[in-house]
């Protein structure tokens, strides 16, 4: 850390010398001035942490020096020295911004303690000012990152720059690469006419230089500055300004330009510190916009990745489901073999017994019939199981799904009446084609409608909806079929299991637990999907989606359309 | 006795062979010999030259289609029509094309009653060269 710089101002040389020696011994960097005028010159060209000034001096007094230093650098501290009679002036000095005062002749230890206290104060003040500047820079980052478009970003940068150095007027000029001209993109405190008509050739101007070499330009006093041509000085209509290069990459745009800031609210010239702050801001703005761009790209990548993972999960689940069904298929295969062979033996055996009865006995003969019936019944169950296992073949045909649903409704309508269930049809049209195995789909609709009826033991409403699914591109348009009941609903903890093979909530012997599993297998084979939504006590909705048929004239003809069917 | 058709039944389920063999014989139309595994069945086919073979598909050691292939490539047995039996699949799922591919003339799903089996045997024997679907 630099040594704190102290300026001692007193017209008495002994006082200056004493303070200089004492303070330098304490590792301070000390300069002296014998009057107020010299002091003010020094203040303008150098930064001081602390002034120690006599109050009564010829020409320029201590109060004026304090006033001046507060203008140039508001966080320079000041201690005023005064003789007894002018204590009221010391109070005035304090009001002007001095931190403390000491009466002459002063005690050196008291002086050192005061110096220490003032420098501590100064540190706190500087920290505070720096913090507020940092906050402005941070706010800029946030504001820029959330700006909706490129122009808003530029406006945001300009406003922040003005706020940062407390200036009124400014502009951002961007380079038109074709014409090699700078034009004003955003401005504050400039007339519309100036904004519209200002065109600066790249190689002719100060801005052009800033743009080319990237070094910030600060003009403290335009009349004294040789870099600005005498002729054009009046055109700037200001005494002091700062010009900085601005580079922004936003989306596909690569903007190169200059930010100009002028007219401090206080009316003073800009200082080195403000130039650094603005450079920071310009650099920060570029980085933030670039980061934001990268961040958006990253976000898009993450979204893509999430989608991929979700799709992978879905595929994986489907594969697991298919694998499960394949396992069930193999199991059924084995069961069929192990059970149907003994059934064949029983059947053959009973026939053998019948053939070899030596006398006629109706009781025994009737018993044999019953055994044969049981064999057939057992065999039929096996056949049902096999029908939907892996070995079954899909027989695709163009069908009208509305008609197929109506067929199923006609099968259950008597049962519905009995159970006090109202059936509502909500078909998008009466003719919606899909390529499907009609027997299998009939089984699907029947299984789902039967389940719905079972869930509404106290009556209710069964709603069937068939409509084109709006999602998806033309080539993979789908038809949605919903079967909704107002029954008991499925508890949340078992909702994910309902499609599992052999999962049933019915009493033993009342269901095989294969109904919904078969439904899902059939939809899988049709490249369709099924989902279930349910709320305990409110009801259940099964939503199926099947690939829509690409209807041809021939296929339309083939489908017969039945309209106006009502079930109640 | 001489006009009875001579049937060879090859099935690893010995009880099935016992009952179905007896049942077929008791119709008075068939004379049945049985074998409970492939090698024994092939030897019997070569020696006795039956009119028709009933062949179970799913057997340990040698499967029905493997046996059928051997029989088909043997001059002594290639002319004998084969009806496949199986407990594994239903008749609707198999289609006659698949049966022809494995060298069969027809197909019966177990369990099967004697009347149906006898009917199938007779139609295959009557239409000698053609494949028969029942």
Coordinates of C-alpha atoms in Angstrom, one line a residue, chain A:
Chain A
X1 CA 0.0 0.0 0.0
X2 CA 1.1 3.5 -0.8
X3 CA 2.2 5.8 1.9
X4 CA -0.6 8.3 2.7
X5 CA 0.0 11.7 1.1
X6 CA -0.3 14.8 3.2
X7 CA -0.2 18.4 2.1
X8 CA 0.8 20.9 4.8
X9 CA -0.2 24.5 4.1
X10 CA 1.1 27.3 6.3
X11 CA 2.7 30.6 5.7
X12 CA 5.0 30.1 8.7
X13 CA 8.0 28.1 7.6
X14 CA 8.7 26.7 11.1
X15 CA 5.3 25.2 11.3
X16 CA 5.7 23.6 7.8
X17 CA 9.1 22.2 8.7
X18 CA 8.1 20.9 12.0
X19 CA 5.1 19.1 10.6
X20 CA 7.0 17.7 7.6
X21 CA 9.7 16.3 9.8
X22 CA 7.4 14.8 12.4
X23 CA 5.0 13.3 9.9
X24 CA 7.7 11.9 7.6
X25 CA 9.2 10.2 10.6
X26 CA 5.8 8.5 11.0
X27 CA 6.1 7.2 7.4
X28 CA 3.8 9.7 5.7
X29 CA 4.6 11.2 2.4
X30 CA 4.5 15.0 3.0
X31 CA 4.4 18.0 0.8
X32 CA 4.2 21.6 1.8
X33 CA 2.8 24.9 0.4
X34 CA 3.3 28.3 1.7
X35 CA 0.0 29.8 0.6
X36 CA -3.5 28.8 -0.5
X37 CA -2.9 29.5 -4.2
X38 CA 0.1 27.2 -4.4
X39 CA -1.9 24.6 -2.5
X40 CA -4.7 24.7 -4.9
X41 CA -2.3 24.1 -7.8
X42 CA -0.9 21.1 -6.1
X43 CA -4.3 19.7 -5.3
X44 CA -5.3 19.8 -8.9
X45 CA -2.3 17.9 -10.1
X46 CA -1.9 15.5 -7.2
X47 CA -4.0 13.3 -5.0
X48 CA -3.7 13.9 -1.3
X49 CA -5.2 11.9 1.4
X50 CA -5.1 14.7 3.9
X51 CA -4.6 18.5 4.0
X52 CA -3.4 20.2 7.1
X53 CA -4.0 23.9 6.5
X54 CA -3.6 27.1 8.4
X55 CA -6.8 29.1 8.5
X56 CA -5.5 32.6 8.2
X57 CA -3.2 33.1 5.3
X58 CA -2.6 35.9 2.9
X59 CA -4.4 35.9 -0.5
X60 CA -6.3 32.5 -0.3
X61 CA -7.5 31.4 3.1
X62 CA -7.8 27.9 4.5
X63 CA -11.6 27.7 4.1
X64 CA -11.2 28.3 0.3
X65 CA -8.5 25.6 0.1
X66 CA -10.8 23.1 1.8
X67 CA -13.7 24.1 -0.5
X68 CA -11.5 23.6 -3.6
X69 CA -10.1 20.2 -2.5
X70 CA -13.6 18.9 -1.9
X71 CA -14.6 19.9 -5.4
X72 CA -11.6 18.1 -6.9
X73 CA -11.6 15.1 -4.7
X74 CA -14.5 14.8 -2.3
X75 CA -12.8 12.2 -0.2
X76 CA -9.7 14.1 0.7
X77 CA -9.7 14.9 4.4
X78 CA -8.7 18.3 5.9
X79 CA -7.5 19.5 9.3
X80 CA -7.6 23.2 9.9
X81 CA -5.2 25.0 12.2
X82 CA -6.4 28.1 14.0
X83 CA -5.3 30.6 16.7
X84 CA -7.7 31.2 19.6
X85 CA -9.5 34.3 18.3
X86 CA -10.7 32.6 15.1
X87 CA -12.5 29.7 16.6
X88 CA -15.7 30.7 14.8
X89 CA -13.9 30.5 11.5
X90 CA -12.8 27.0 12.4
X91 CA -16.4 26.1 12.8
X92 CA -17.1 27.5 9.4
X93 CA -14.2 25.4 8.0
X94 CA -15.7 22.3 9.5
X95 CA -19.0 23.1 7.9
X96 CA -17.2 23.4 4.6
X97 CA -16.0 19.9 4.9
X98 CA -12.9 19.9 7.1
X99 CA -12.8 17.0 9.4
X100 CA -11.3 18.5 12.4
X101 CA -9.4 21.6 13.8
X102 CA -6.6 22.2 16.2
X103 CA -5.7 25.4 18.0
X104 CA -2.3 26.9 17.7
X105 CA 0.0 26.2 19.3
X106 CA -0.8 22.6 19.0
X107 CA 0.4 19.7 21.0
X108 CA 2.3 17.3 18.6
X109 CA 0.9 14.1 20.1
X110 CA -2.6 15.5 19.7
X111 CA -1.8 16.4 16.1
X112 CA -0.6 12.9 15.3
X113 CA -3.7 11.4 16.9
X114 CA -5.9 13.7 14.8
X115 CA -4.0 12.8 11.6
X116 CA -4.5 9.1 12.3
X117 CA -8.2 9.6 13.0
X118 CA -8.7 11.6 9.8
X119 CA -6.8 9.1 7.6
X120 CA -8.9 6.3 9.1
X121 CA -12.0 8.3 8.3
X122 CA -10.7 8.9 4.8
X123 CA -10.3 5.2 4.3
X124 CA -13.9 4.5 5.3
X125 CA -15.1 7.3 3.0
X126 CA -13.1 6.0 0.1
X127 CA -14.3 2.5 0.7
X128 CA -17.9 3.8 0.8
X129 CA -17.5 5.7 -2.5
X130 CA -15.7 2.8 -4.2
X131 CA -18.4 0.4 -2.9
X132 CA -21.1 2.6 -4.5
X133 CA -19.2 2.7 -7.7
X134 CA -18.8 -1.1 -7.6
X135 CA -22.5 -1.4 -7.0
X136 CA -23.2 0.7 -10.1
X137 CA -20.9 -1.6 -12.1
X138 CA -22.6 -4.7 -10.7
X139 CA -26.0 -3.3 -11.5
X140 CA -24.9 -2.6 -15.0
X141 CA -23.9 -6.3 -15.4
X142 CA -27.3 -7.4 -14.2
X143 CA -29.2 -4.8 -16.3
X144 CA -27.2 -5.6 -19.4
X145 CA -27.6 -9.4 -19.0
X146 CA -31.4 -9.0 -18.8
X147 CA -31.8 -6.4 -21.5
X148 CA -34.2 -7.8 -24.2
X149 CA -32.4 -6.6 -27.3
X150 CA -29.3 -5.0 -28.6
X151 CA -30.5 -1.4 -28.5
X152 CA -31.6 -1.8 -24.9
X153 CA -28.2 -3.1 -24.1
X154 CA -26.6 0.0 -25.6
X155 CA -29.0 2.3 -23.8
X156 CA -28.3 0.5 -20.5
X157 CA -24.5 0.9 -21.0
X158 CA -24.8 4.6 -21.7
X159 CA -27.1 5.3 -18.8
X160 CA -24.9 3.4 -16.4
X161 CA -21.8 5.3 -17.6
X162 CA -23.5 8.6 -17.0
X163 CA -24.6 7.5 -13.6
X164 CA -21.2 6.2 -12.7
X165 CA -19.3 9.5 -13.3
X166 CA -22.3 11.8 -12.6
X167 CA -22.4 13.2 -16.1
X168 CA -25.3 14.6 -18.2
X169 CA -24.4 14.1 -21.8
X170 CA -23.1 11.2 -23.8
X171 CA -23.5 9.0 -26.8
X172 CA -22.6 5.6 -28.1
X173 CA -21.4 5.6 -31.7
X174 CA -21.1 2.4 -33.8
X175 CA -19.0 1.8 -36.8
X176 CA -20.6 1.1 -40.1
X177 CA -18.0 -1.2 -41.7
X178 CA -19.2 -0.5 -45.2
X179 CA -18.9 3.3 -45.1
X180 CA -16.2 3.4 -42.4
X181 CA -18.3 6.0 -40.6
X182 CA -19.3 6.3 -37.0
X183 CA -23.0 7.1 -36.4
X184 CA -24.8 7.8 -33.1
X185 CA -26.8 4.8 -32.0
X186 CA -27.8 6.0 -28.6
X187 CA -27.6 9.4 -27.0
X188 CA -28.5 11.4 -23.9
X189 CA -28.6 15.2 -23.8
X190 CA -28.1 15.6 -27.6
X191 CA -30.7 17.0 -30.0
X192 CA -32.4 14.6 -32.4
X193 CA -30.8 16.5 -35.3
X194 CA -27.3 16.0 -34.0
X195 CA -28.0 12.3 -33.4
X196 CA -29.4 11.9 -36.9
X197 CA -26.9 13.9 -38.8
X198 CA -23.6 13.1 -37.1
X199 CA -21.4 11.0 -39.4
X200 CA -17.7 10.8 -38.6
X201 CA -15.2 9.4 -40.9
X202 CA -13.0 6.9 -39.1
X203 CA -9.6 8.4 -40.1
X204 CA -10.5 12.0 -39.5
X205 CA -11.5 12.1 -35.8
X206 CA -10.4 11.6 -32.3
X207 CA -13.1 8.9 -32.0
X208 CA -11.6 7.1 -34.9
X209 CA -8.2 7.1 -33.1
X210 CA -9.8 5.7 -30.0
X211 CA -11.5 3.0 -32.0
X212 CA -8.3 2.1 -33.8
X213 CA -5.8 2.0 -30.9
X214 CA -8.2 1.0 -28.2
X215 CA -6.7 3.5 -25.7
X216 CA -9.2 5.7 -23.7
X217 CA -9.0 9.4 -24.4
X218 CA -9.6 11.9 -21.6
X219 CA -9.6 15.7 -22.3
X220 CA -9.4 17.7 -19.1
X221 CA -9.5 21.1 -20.8
X222 CA -10.2 21.3 -24.4
X223 CA -8.6 24.7 -24.9
X224 CA -5.3 23.4 -23.6
X225 CA -5.3 20.1 -25.3
X226 CA -3.1 19.8 -28.4
X227 CA -4.7 16.6 -29.5
X228 CA -7.8 18.5 -30.4
X229 CA -7.4 20.8 -33.4
X230 CA -7.9 24.4 -32.5
X231 CA -10.5 24.8 -35.3
X232 CA -12.8 22.1 -34.2
X233 CA -12.6 22.8 -30.4
X234 CA -15.8 24.7 -30.5
X235 CA -17.7 21.9 -32.1
X236 CA -17.4 19.7 -29.0
X237 CA -19.3 22.3 -27.0
X238 CA -17.6 21.2 -23.8
X239 CA -14.5 21.6 -21.8
X240 CA -13.8 18.1 -20.8
X241 CA -14.8 14.7 -22.0
X242 CA -13.9 11.0 -22.1
X243 CA -14.0 8.8 -25.1
X244 CA -13.6 5.0 -24.9
X245 CA -13.7 2.0 -27.3
X246 CA -16.6 -0.3 -26.9
X247 CA -16.7 -3.9 -28.3
X248 CA -19.8 -5.9 -28.0
X249 CA -20.7 -9.3 -29.4
X250 CA -24.4 -9.9 -29.2
X251 CA -26.1 -12.8 -30.9
X252 CA -24.9 -12.7 -34.4
X253 CA -23.9 -9.0 -34.2
X254 CA -20.4 -7.8 -33.6
X255 CA -20.5 -4.2 -32.7
X256 CA -17.5 -2.0 -32.6
X257 CA -17.9 1.6 -31.5
X258 CA -17.1 4.4 -29.1
X259 CA -18.7 5.7 -26.0
X260 CA -18.4 9.4 -25.3
X261 CA -19.2 11.0 -22.0
X262 CA -19.2 14.7 -21.2
X263 CA -20.7 17.4 -18.9
X264 CA -20.3 16.4 -15.3
X265 CA -23.1 17.5 -13.1
X266 CA -20.7 19.4 -10.9
X267 CA -19.4 21.3 -14.0
X268 CA -15.8 20.1 -13.4
X269 CA -13.4 18.3 -15.6
X270 CA -13.1 14.6 -15.6
X271 CA -10.2 13.0 -13.7
X272 CA -8.1 9.9 -14.1
X273 CA -10.2 7.9 -11.6
X274 CA -13.3 8.5 -13.7
X275 CA -11.6 7.5 -16.8
X276 CA -10.6 4.2 -15.1
X277 CA -14.1 3.6 -13.9
X278 CA -15.5 4.1 -17.4
X279 CA -12.9 1.8 -18.9
X280 CA -13.9 -0.8 -16.4
X281 CA -17.6 -0.3 -17.3
X282 CA -16.9 -0.5 -21.0
X283 CA -14.9 -3.7 -20.6
X284 CA -17.4 -5.1 -18.2
X285 CA -20.3 -4.4 -20.6
X286 CA -18.5 -6.2 -23.4
X287 CA -17.8 -9.2 -21.1
X288 CA -21.3 -9.3 -19.7
X289 CA -22.9 -9.3 -23.1
X290 CA -20.4 -12.0 -24.3
X291 CA -21.0 -14.0 -21.1
X292 CA -24.7 -13.7 -21.6
X293 CA -24.4 -14.9 -25.2
X294 CA -22.4 -17.9 -24.0
X295 CA -24.8 -18.5 -21.1
X296 CA -27.8 -18.5 -23.5
X297 CA -26.0 -20.9 -25.7
X298 CA -25.2 -23.1 -22.7
X299 CA -28.8 -22.8 -21.6
X300 CA -30.0 -24.0 -25.0
X301 CA -27.5 -26.8 -24.9
X302 CA -28.7 -27.8 -21.4
X303 CA -32.3 -27.7 -22.6
X304 CA -31.3 -29.9 -25.6
X305 CA -29.5 -32.3 -23.3
X306 CA -32.4 -32.4 -20.9
X307 CA -34.7 -33.3 -23.8
X308 CA -32.3 -36.0 -25.0
X309 CA -32.1 -37.4 -21.5
X310 CA -35.9 -37.4 -21.2
X311 CA -36.2 -39.1 -24.6
X312 CA -33.6 -41.6 -23.6
X313 CA -35.5 -42.3 -20.4
X314 CA -38.7 -42.8 -22.3
X315 CA -37.0 -45.1 -24.7
X316 CA -35.4 -46.9 -21.9
X317 CA -38.7 -47.3 -20.1
X318 CA -40.3 -48.5 -23.3
X319 CA -37.4 -51.0 -23.8
X320 CA -37.8 -52.2 -20.2
X321 CA -41.5 -52.5 -20.8
X322 CA -41.0 -54.5 -24.1
X323 CA -38.4 -56.6 -22.3
X324 CA -40.8 -57.2 -19.5
X325 CA -43.5 -58.3 -21.9
X326 CA -41.0 -60.5 -23.7
X327 CA -40.3 -62.1 -20.4
X328 CA -44.0 -62.5 -19.8
X329 CA -44.2 -64.0 -23.3
X330 CA -41.5 -66.5 -22.5
X331 CA -43.2 -67.3 -19.3
X332 CA -46.5 -67.9 -21.0
X333 CA -44.8 -70.1 -23.5
X334 CA -43.4 -72.3 -20.8
X335 CA -46.7 -72.3 -18.9
X336 CA -48.6 -73.3 -22.0
X337 CA -46.2 -76.2 -22.6
X338 CA -46.2 -77.4 -19.0
X339 CA -50.0 -77.2 -18.6
X340 CA -51.3 -78.1 -22.0
X341 CA -49.4 -81.4 -22.2
X342 CA -51.0 -82.7 -18.9
X343 CA -54.3 -81.4 -20.2
X344 CA -53.8 -83.4 -23.4
X345 CA -53.1 -86.5 -21.3
X346 CA -56.2 -85.9 -19.1
X347 CA -58.3 -85.5 -22.2
X348 CA -56.8 -88.6 -23.8
X349 CA -57.2 -90.5 -20.5
X350 CA -60.8 -89.6 -20.0
X351 CA -61.6 -90.6 -23.6
X352 CA -59.7 -93.9 -23.0
X353 CA -61.7 -94.6 -19.9
X354 CA -65.0 -93.8 -21.7
X355 CA -64.0 -96.2 -24.5
X356 CA -63.2 -98.9 -22.1
X357 CA -66.2 -98.7 -19.7
X358 CA -67.6 -102.2 -19.5
X359 CA -71.1 -101.1 -18.4
X360 CA -73.2 -98.0 -19.0
X361 CA -73.2 -95.6 -16.1
X362 CA -74.7 -92.2 -16.6
X363 CA -73.1 -90.8 -13.4
X364 CA -69.6 -91.8 -14.5
X365 CA -70.2 -90.8 -18.1
X366 CA -71.5 -87.3 -16.9
X367 CA -68.5 -87.0 -14.6
X368 CA -66.2 -87.6 -17.6
X369 CA -68.0 -84.8 -19.5
X370 CA -67.4 -82.5 -16.6
X371 CA -63.7 -83.4 -16.6
X372 CA -63.5 -82.7 -20.3
X373 CA -65.3 -79.3 -19.9
X374 CA -62.8 -78.4 -17.2
X375 CA -59.9 -79.3 -19.5
X376 CA -61.4 -77.1 -22.3
X377 CA -61.9 -74.3 -19.8
X378 CA -58.3 -74.4 -18.6
X379 CA -57.1 -74.6 -22.2
X380 CA -59.2 -71.6 -23.2
X381 CA -57.5 -69.5 -20.4
X382 CA -54.1 -70.6 -21.7
X383 CA -55.2 -69.6 -25.2
X384 CA -56.3 -66.2 -23.9
X385 CA -52.9 -65.7 -22.3
X386 CA -51.1 -66.7 -25.4
X387 CA -53.1 -64.5 -27.7
X388 CA -51.5 -61.4 -26.3
X389 CA -48.1 -62.6 -25.7
X390 CA -45.2 -62.0 -28.0
X391 CA -46.1 -64.7 -30.5
X392 CA -49.3 -63.0 -31.5
X393 CA -49.2 -61.4 -34.9
X394 CA -50.5 -57.9 -35.8
X395 CA -53.0 -57.7 -38.5
X396 CA -53.1 -54.1 -39.6
X397 CA -56.0 -52.6 -41.5
X398 CA -57.4 -49.1 -42.2
X399 CA -60.2 -48.6 -39.6
X400 CA -62.5 -45.9 -38.5
X401 CA -61.7 -45.6 -34.8
X402 CA -65.0 -43.9 -34.0
X403 CA -66.9 -46.9 -35.3
X404 CA -64.8 -49.3 -33.4
X405 CA -65.4 -47.4 -30.2
X406 CA -69.1 -47.4 -30.9
X407 CA -69.0 -51.2 -31.3
X408 CA -67.5 -51.4 -27.8
X409 CA -70.0 -49.0 -26.4
X410 CA -72.9 -51.1 -27.8
X411 CA -71.3 -54.1 -25.9
X412 CA -71.3 -52.3 -22.6
X413 CA -74.4 -50.1 -22.8
X414 CA -76.7 -52.5 -21.0
X415 CA -74.3 -52.9 -18.2
X416 CA -74.0 -49.0 -18.1
X417 CA -77.8 -48.6 -17.7
X418 CA -77.8 -51.2 -14.9
X419 CA -75.1 -49.4 -13.1
X420 CA -76.6 -45.9 -13.7
X421 CA -73.6 -44.8 -15.8
X422 CA -74.2 -42.1 -18.4
X423 CA -72.1 -42.4 -21.6
X424 CA -71.0 -39.3 -23.4
X425 CA -69.3 -39.3 -26.8
X426 CA -67.1 -36.4 -27.7
X427 CA -65.7 -37.2 -31.2
X428 CA -63.9 -34.5 -33.2
X429 CA -65.6 -36.0 -36.2
X430 CA -67.4 -39.3 -37.0
X431 CA -64.6 -40.5 -39.3
X432 CA -61.1 -40.7 -38.0
X433 CA -58.8 -43.2 -39.6
X434 CA -55.9 -45.2 -38.1
X435 CA -54.0 -48.2 -39.2
X436 CA -54.6 -50.8 -36.6
X437 CA -55.5 -54.4 -35.8
X438 CA -59.3 -54.0 -35.2
X439 CA -59.6 -57.0 -32.9
X440 CA -56.7 -55.8 -30.7
X441 CA -58.0 -52.3 -30.5
X442 CA -61.4 -53.5 -29.7
X443 CA -59.8 -55.5 -26.8
X444 CA -58.1 -52.3 -25.7
X445 CA -61.2 -50.2 -25.6
X446 CA -63.2 -53.0 -24.1
X447 CA -60.7 -53.5 -21.3
X448 CA -60.5 -49.8 -20.5
X449 CA -64.3 -49.3 -20.6
X450 CA -64.9 -52.4 -18.4
X451 CA -62.4 -51.1 -15.9
X452 CA -64.1 -47.7 -15.9
X453 CA -67.5 -49.3 -15.3
X454 CA -66.0 -51.4 -12.4
X455 CA -64.7 -48.1 -10.9
X456 CA -68.2 -46.5 -10.9
X457 CA -70.1 -48.9 -8.8
X458 CA -72.3 -46.1 -7.6
X459 CA -73.0 -44.7 -11.0
X460 CA -71.3 -41.8 -12.8
X461 CA -70.3 -40.7 -16.3
X462 CA -68.1 -42.4 -18.9
X463 CA -66.7 -39.9 -21.4
X464 CA -65.1 -41.0 -24.7
X465 CA -63.1 -38.4 -26.6
X466 CA -61.5 -38.9 -30.0
X467 CA -59.6 -36.1 -31.7
X468 CA -56.6 -35.3 -33.8
X469 CA -53.5 -34.6 -31.5
X470 CA -52.3 -31.2 -32.4
X471 CA -48.7 -31.8 -31.4
X472 CA -46.2 -33.3 -33.9
X473 CA -45.3 -32.6 -37.4
X474 CA -47.4 -33.7 -40.4
X475 CA -45.6 -37.0 -40.9
X476 CA -46.1 -38.1 -37.4
X477 CA -49.6 -36.8 -36.7
X478 CA -51.5 -38.7 -34.1
X479 CA -55.0 -39.4 -33.0
X480 CA -55.8 -39.1 -29.3
X481 CA -58.4 -41.3 -27.6
X482 CA -59.5 -40.5 -24.1
X483 CA -61.6 -42.8 -21.8
X484 CA -62.6 -40.9 -18.7
X485 CA -64.6 -42.1 -15.7
X486 CA -65.9 -40.4 -12.6
X487 CA -65.2 -43.4 -10.5
X488 CA -63.1 -44.1 -7.4
X489 CA -59.7 -43.1 -9.0
X490 CA -56.4 -44.9 -8.6
X491 CA -54.3 -44.1 -5.5
X492 CA -51.1 -42.2 -6.4
X493 CA -48.8 -44.9 -5.0
X494 CA -50.0 -47.6 -7.4
X495 CA -50.6 -45.4 -10.4
X496 CA -47.2 -46.2 -11.9
X497 CA -47.8 -49.9 -11.5
X498 CA -51.2 -50.3 -13.2
X499 CA -49.6 -51.3 -16.6
X500 CA -47.4 -53.9 -15.0
X501 CA -48.2 -57.5 -15.8
X502 CA -50.1 -59.5 -13.1
X503 CA -50.8 -56.3 -11.2
X504 CA -54.3 -56.3 -9.9
X505 CA -56.4 -54.7 -7.1
X506 CA -59.2 -57.1 -7.7
X507 CA -59.9 -60.1 -5.4
X508 CA -58.1 -63.3 -6.2
X509 CA -59.8 -65.1 -9.0
X510 CA -61.6 -61.9 -10.3
X511 CA -58.8 -60.8 -12.6
X512 CA -55.6 -62.0 -14.1
X513 CA -53.8 -58.7 -13.7
X514 CA -53.1 -58.7 -17.4
X515 CA -55.8 -56.4 -18.7
X516 CA -53.9 -53.1 -18.7
X517 CA -50.6 -54.8 -19.5
X518 CA -52.2 -56.2 -22.6
X519 CA -53.5 -52.8 -23.4
X520 CA -50.1 -51.3 -23.2
X521 CA -48.5 -54.1 -25.2
X522 CA -51.1 -53.6 -28.0
X523 CA -50.4 -49.9 -28.1
X524 CA -46.7 -50.5 -28.2
X525 CA -47.2 -52.7 -31.2
X526 CA -49.2 -50.0 -32.9
X527 CA -46.4 -47.5 -32.1
X528 CA -48.9 -45.8 -29.9
X529 CA -48.6 -44.6 -26.3
X530 CA -50.9 -44.7 -23.3
X531 CA -50.9 -42.5 -20.2
X532 CA -53.1 -42.4 -17.2
X533 CA -54.2 -39.5 -15.0
X534 CA -56.1 -40.2 -11.9
X535 CA -57.3 -38.5 -8.7
X536 CA -58.6 -40.6 -5.8
X537 CA -62.3 -40.0 -5.4
X538 CA -62.6 -38.0 -8.6
X539 CA -61.9 -40.4 -11.4
X540 CA -59.5 -41.7 -13.9
X541 CA -58.6 -40.8 -17.5
X542 CA -56.7 -43.0 -19.9
X543 CA -55.2 -41.1 -22.8
X544 CA -54.0 -43.0 -25.8
X545 CA -52.3 -41.7 -28.9
X546 CA -52.1 -43.7 -32.1
X547 CA -50.3 -42.7 -35.4
X548 CA -52.9 -41.2 -37.7
X549 CA -53.5 -43.0 -41.0
X550 CA -52.5 -41.1 -44.1
X551 CA -55.9 -41.2 -45.6
X552 CA -56.2 -42.0 -49.3
X553 CA -59.4 -41.9 -51.4
X554 CA -59.6 -45.6 -51.4
X555 CA -59.1 -46.0 -47.6
X556 CA -61.8 -43.3 -47.0
X557 CA -64.2 -45.3 -49.1
X558 CA -63.4 -48.4 -47.2
X559 CA -64.4 -46.9 -43.9
X560 CA -68.1 -46.7 -43.3
X561 CA -69.3 -43.8 -41.3
X562 CA -72.0 -44.0 -38.7
X563 CA -73.3 -40.7 -37.4
X564 CA -75.7 -39.6 -34.8
X565 CA -75.2 -42.4 -32.3
X566 CA -76.1 -41.4 -28.9
X567 CA -75.8 -43.4 -25.7
X568 CA -77.5 -42.4 -22.5

